[in-house]
PDB file of C-alpha atoms in Angstrom:
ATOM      1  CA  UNK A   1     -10.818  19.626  28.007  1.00  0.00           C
ATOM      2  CA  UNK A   2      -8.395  18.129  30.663  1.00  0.00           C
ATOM      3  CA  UNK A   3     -11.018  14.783  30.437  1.00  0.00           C
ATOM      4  CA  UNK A   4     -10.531  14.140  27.148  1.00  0.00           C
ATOM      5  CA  UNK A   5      -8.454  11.373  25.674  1.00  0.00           C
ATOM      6  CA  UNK A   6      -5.643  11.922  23.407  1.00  0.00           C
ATOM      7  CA  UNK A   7      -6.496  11.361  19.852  1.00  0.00           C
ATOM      8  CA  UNK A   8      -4.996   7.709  18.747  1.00  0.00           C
ATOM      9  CA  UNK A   9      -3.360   8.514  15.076  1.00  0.00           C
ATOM     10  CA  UNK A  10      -4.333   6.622  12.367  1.00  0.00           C
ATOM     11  CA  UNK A  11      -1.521   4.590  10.043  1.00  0.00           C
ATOM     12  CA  UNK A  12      -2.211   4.589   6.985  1.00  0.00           C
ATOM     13  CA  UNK A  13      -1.196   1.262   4.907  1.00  0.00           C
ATOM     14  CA  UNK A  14      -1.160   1.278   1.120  1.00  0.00           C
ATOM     15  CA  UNK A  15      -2.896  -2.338   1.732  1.00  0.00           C
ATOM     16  CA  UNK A  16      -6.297  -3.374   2.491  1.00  0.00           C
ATOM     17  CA  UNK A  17      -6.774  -2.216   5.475  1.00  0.00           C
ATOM     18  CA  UNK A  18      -8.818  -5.721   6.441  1.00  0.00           C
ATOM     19  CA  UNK A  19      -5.611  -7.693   5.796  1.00  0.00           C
ATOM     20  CA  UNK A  20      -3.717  -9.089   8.833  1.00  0.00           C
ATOM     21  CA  UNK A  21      -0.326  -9.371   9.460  1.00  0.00           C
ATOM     22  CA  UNK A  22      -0.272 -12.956   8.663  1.00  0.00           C
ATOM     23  CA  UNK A  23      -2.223 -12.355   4.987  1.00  0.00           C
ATOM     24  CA  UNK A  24       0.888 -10.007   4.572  1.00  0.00           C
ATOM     25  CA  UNK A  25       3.590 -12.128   5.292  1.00  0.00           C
ATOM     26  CA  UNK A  26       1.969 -14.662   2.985  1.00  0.00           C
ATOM     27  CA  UNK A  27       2.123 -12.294   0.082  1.00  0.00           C
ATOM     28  CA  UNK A  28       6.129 -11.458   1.221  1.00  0.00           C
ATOM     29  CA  UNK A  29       6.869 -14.699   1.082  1.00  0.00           C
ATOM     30  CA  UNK A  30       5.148 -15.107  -2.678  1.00  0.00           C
ATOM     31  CA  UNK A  31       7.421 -12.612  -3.893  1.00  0.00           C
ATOM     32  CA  UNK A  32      10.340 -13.734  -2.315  1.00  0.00           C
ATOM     33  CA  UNK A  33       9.655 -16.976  -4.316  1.00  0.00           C
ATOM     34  CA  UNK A  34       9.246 -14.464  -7.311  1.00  0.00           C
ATOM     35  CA  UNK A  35      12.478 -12.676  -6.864  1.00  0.00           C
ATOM     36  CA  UNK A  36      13.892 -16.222  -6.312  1.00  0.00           C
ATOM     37  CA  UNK A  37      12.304 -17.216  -9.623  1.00  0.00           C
ATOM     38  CA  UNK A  38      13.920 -14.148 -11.786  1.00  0.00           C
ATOM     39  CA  UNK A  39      17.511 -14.889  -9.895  1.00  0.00           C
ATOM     40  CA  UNK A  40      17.583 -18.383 -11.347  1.00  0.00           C
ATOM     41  CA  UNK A  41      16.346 -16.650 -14.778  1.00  0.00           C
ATOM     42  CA  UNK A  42      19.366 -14.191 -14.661  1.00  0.00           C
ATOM     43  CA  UNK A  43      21.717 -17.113 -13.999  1.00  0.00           C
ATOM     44  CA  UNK A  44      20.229 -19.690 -16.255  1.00  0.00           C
ATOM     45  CA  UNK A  45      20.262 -16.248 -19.313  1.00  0.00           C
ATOM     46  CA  UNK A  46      24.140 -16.051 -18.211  1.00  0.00           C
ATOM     47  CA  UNK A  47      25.061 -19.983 -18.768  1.00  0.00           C
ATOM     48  CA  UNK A  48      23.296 -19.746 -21.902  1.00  0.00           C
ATOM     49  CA  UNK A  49      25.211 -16.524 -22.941  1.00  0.00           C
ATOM     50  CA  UNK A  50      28.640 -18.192 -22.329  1.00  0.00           C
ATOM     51  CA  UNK A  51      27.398 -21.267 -24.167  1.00  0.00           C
ATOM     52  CA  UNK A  52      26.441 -19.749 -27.002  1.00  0.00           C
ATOM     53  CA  UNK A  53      29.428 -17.366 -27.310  1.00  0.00           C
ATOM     54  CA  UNK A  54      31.970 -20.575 -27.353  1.00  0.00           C
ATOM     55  CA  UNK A  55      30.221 -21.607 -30.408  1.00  0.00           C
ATOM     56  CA  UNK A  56      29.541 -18.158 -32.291  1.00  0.00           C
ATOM     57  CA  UNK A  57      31.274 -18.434 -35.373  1.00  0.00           C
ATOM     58  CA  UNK A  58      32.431 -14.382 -35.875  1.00  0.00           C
ATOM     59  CA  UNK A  59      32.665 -11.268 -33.480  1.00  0.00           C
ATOM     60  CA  UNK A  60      29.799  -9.822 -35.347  1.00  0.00           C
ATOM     61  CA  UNK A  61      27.688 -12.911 -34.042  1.00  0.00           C
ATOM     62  CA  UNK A  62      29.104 -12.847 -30.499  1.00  0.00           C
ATOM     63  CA  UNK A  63      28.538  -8.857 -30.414  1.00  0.00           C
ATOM     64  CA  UNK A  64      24.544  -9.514 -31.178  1.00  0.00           C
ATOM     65  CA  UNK A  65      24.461 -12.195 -28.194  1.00  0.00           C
ATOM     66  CA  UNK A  66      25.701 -10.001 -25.627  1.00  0.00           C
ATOM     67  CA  UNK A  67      23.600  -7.005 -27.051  1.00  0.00           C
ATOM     68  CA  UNK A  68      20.339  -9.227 -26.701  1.00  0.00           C
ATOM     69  CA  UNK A  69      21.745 -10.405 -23.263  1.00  0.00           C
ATOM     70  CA  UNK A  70      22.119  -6.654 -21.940  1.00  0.00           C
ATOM     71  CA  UNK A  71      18.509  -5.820 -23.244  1.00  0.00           C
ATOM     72  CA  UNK A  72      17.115  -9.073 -21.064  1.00  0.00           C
ATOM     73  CA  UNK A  73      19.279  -8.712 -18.311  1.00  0.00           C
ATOM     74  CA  UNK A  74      17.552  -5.205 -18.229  1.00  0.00           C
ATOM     75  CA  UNK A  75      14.169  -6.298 -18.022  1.00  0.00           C
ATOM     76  CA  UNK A  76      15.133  -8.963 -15.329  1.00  0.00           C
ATOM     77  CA  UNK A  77      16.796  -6.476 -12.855  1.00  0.00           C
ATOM     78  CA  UNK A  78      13.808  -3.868 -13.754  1.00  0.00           C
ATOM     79  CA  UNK A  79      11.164  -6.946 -12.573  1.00  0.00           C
ATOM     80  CA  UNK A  80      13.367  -7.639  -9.653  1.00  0.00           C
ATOM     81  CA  UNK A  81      13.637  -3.854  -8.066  1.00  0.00           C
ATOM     82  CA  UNK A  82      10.066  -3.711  -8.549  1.00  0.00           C
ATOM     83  CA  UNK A  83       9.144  -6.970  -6.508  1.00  0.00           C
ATOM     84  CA  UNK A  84      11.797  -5.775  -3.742  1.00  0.00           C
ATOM     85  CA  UNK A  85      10.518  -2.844  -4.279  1.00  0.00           C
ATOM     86  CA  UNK A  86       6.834  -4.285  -3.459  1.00  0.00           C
ATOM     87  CA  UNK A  87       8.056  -6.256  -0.734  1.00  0.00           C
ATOM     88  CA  UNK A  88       9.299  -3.541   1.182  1.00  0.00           C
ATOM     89  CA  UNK A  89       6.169  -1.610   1.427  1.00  0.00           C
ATOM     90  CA  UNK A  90       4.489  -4.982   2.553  1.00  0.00           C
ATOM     91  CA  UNK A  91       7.364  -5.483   5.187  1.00  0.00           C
ATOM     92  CA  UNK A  92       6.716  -1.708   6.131  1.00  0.00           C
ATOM     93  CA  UNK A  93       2.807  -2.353   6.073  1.00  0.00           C
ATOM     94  CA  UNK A  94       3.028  -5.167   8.139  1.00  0.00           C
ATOM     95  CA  UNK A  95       5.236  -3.600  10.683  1.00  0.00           C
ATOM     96  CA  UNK A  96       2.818  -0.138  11.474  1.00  0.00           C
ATOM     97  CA  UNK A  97      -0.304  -2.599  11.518  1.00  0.00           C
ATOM     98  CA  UNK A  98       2.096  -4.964  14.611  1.00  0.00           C
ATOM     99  CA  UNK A  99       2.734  -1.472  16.115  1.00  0.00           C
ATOM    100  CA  UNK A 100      -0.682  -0.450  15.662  1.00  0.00           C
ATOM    101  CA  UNK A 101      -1.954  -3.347  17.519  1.00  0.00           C
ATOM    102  CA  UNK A 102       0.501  -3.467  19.869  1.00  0.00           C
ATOM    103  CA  UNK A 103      -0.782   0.344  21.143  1.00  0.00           C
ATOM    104  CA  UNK A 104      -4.246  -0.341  20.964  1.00  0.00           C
ATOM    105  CA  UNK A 105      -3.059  -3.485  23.048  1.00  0.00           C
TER     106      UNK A 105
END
């Protein structure tokens, strides 16, 4: 009993478990272009808000614009907590699989 080695715990990733650090931080950096991608969306949806509420003709018009605005401003922060969201468990991922290696070392 005293001649046995300690049992090495296994981490779990919710990744392949073939992937390598390196494949990960590829794929973080593809959604961190993503999340760039939907930032410039939000602002570019914003400019064209406040251009198209200088030229709406009534309140009733101007009401409509920022209702549709809300409703897509919406959907972009939902798509951008998700890809955070998704980056985080790759960041997390990558880090147990360094540690991982780094014991087995």
């Amino acid at each position: 009993f005293g001649y046995t080695p300690c049992p090495t715990k296994q981490v779990t990733t919710s990744s392949a478990p073939t992937e390598t650090v390196e494949q990960r931080l590829v794929k973080i950096s593809s959604i961190d272009a993503e999340i760039a991608k939907v930032q410039r969306q939000f602002r570019d949806l914003r400019l064209d808000l406040e251009y198209k509420l200088k030229r709406a003709k009534d309140t009733e018009q101007q009401h409509d614009l920022r209702g549709q605005y809300q409703i897509q401003t919406g959907e972009l922060l939902d798509l951008i907590s998700r890809l955070r969201s998704n980056r985080g468990e790759l960041v997390n991922d990558a880090v147990k699989l360094l540690i991982t290696q780094e014991n087995n070392s």
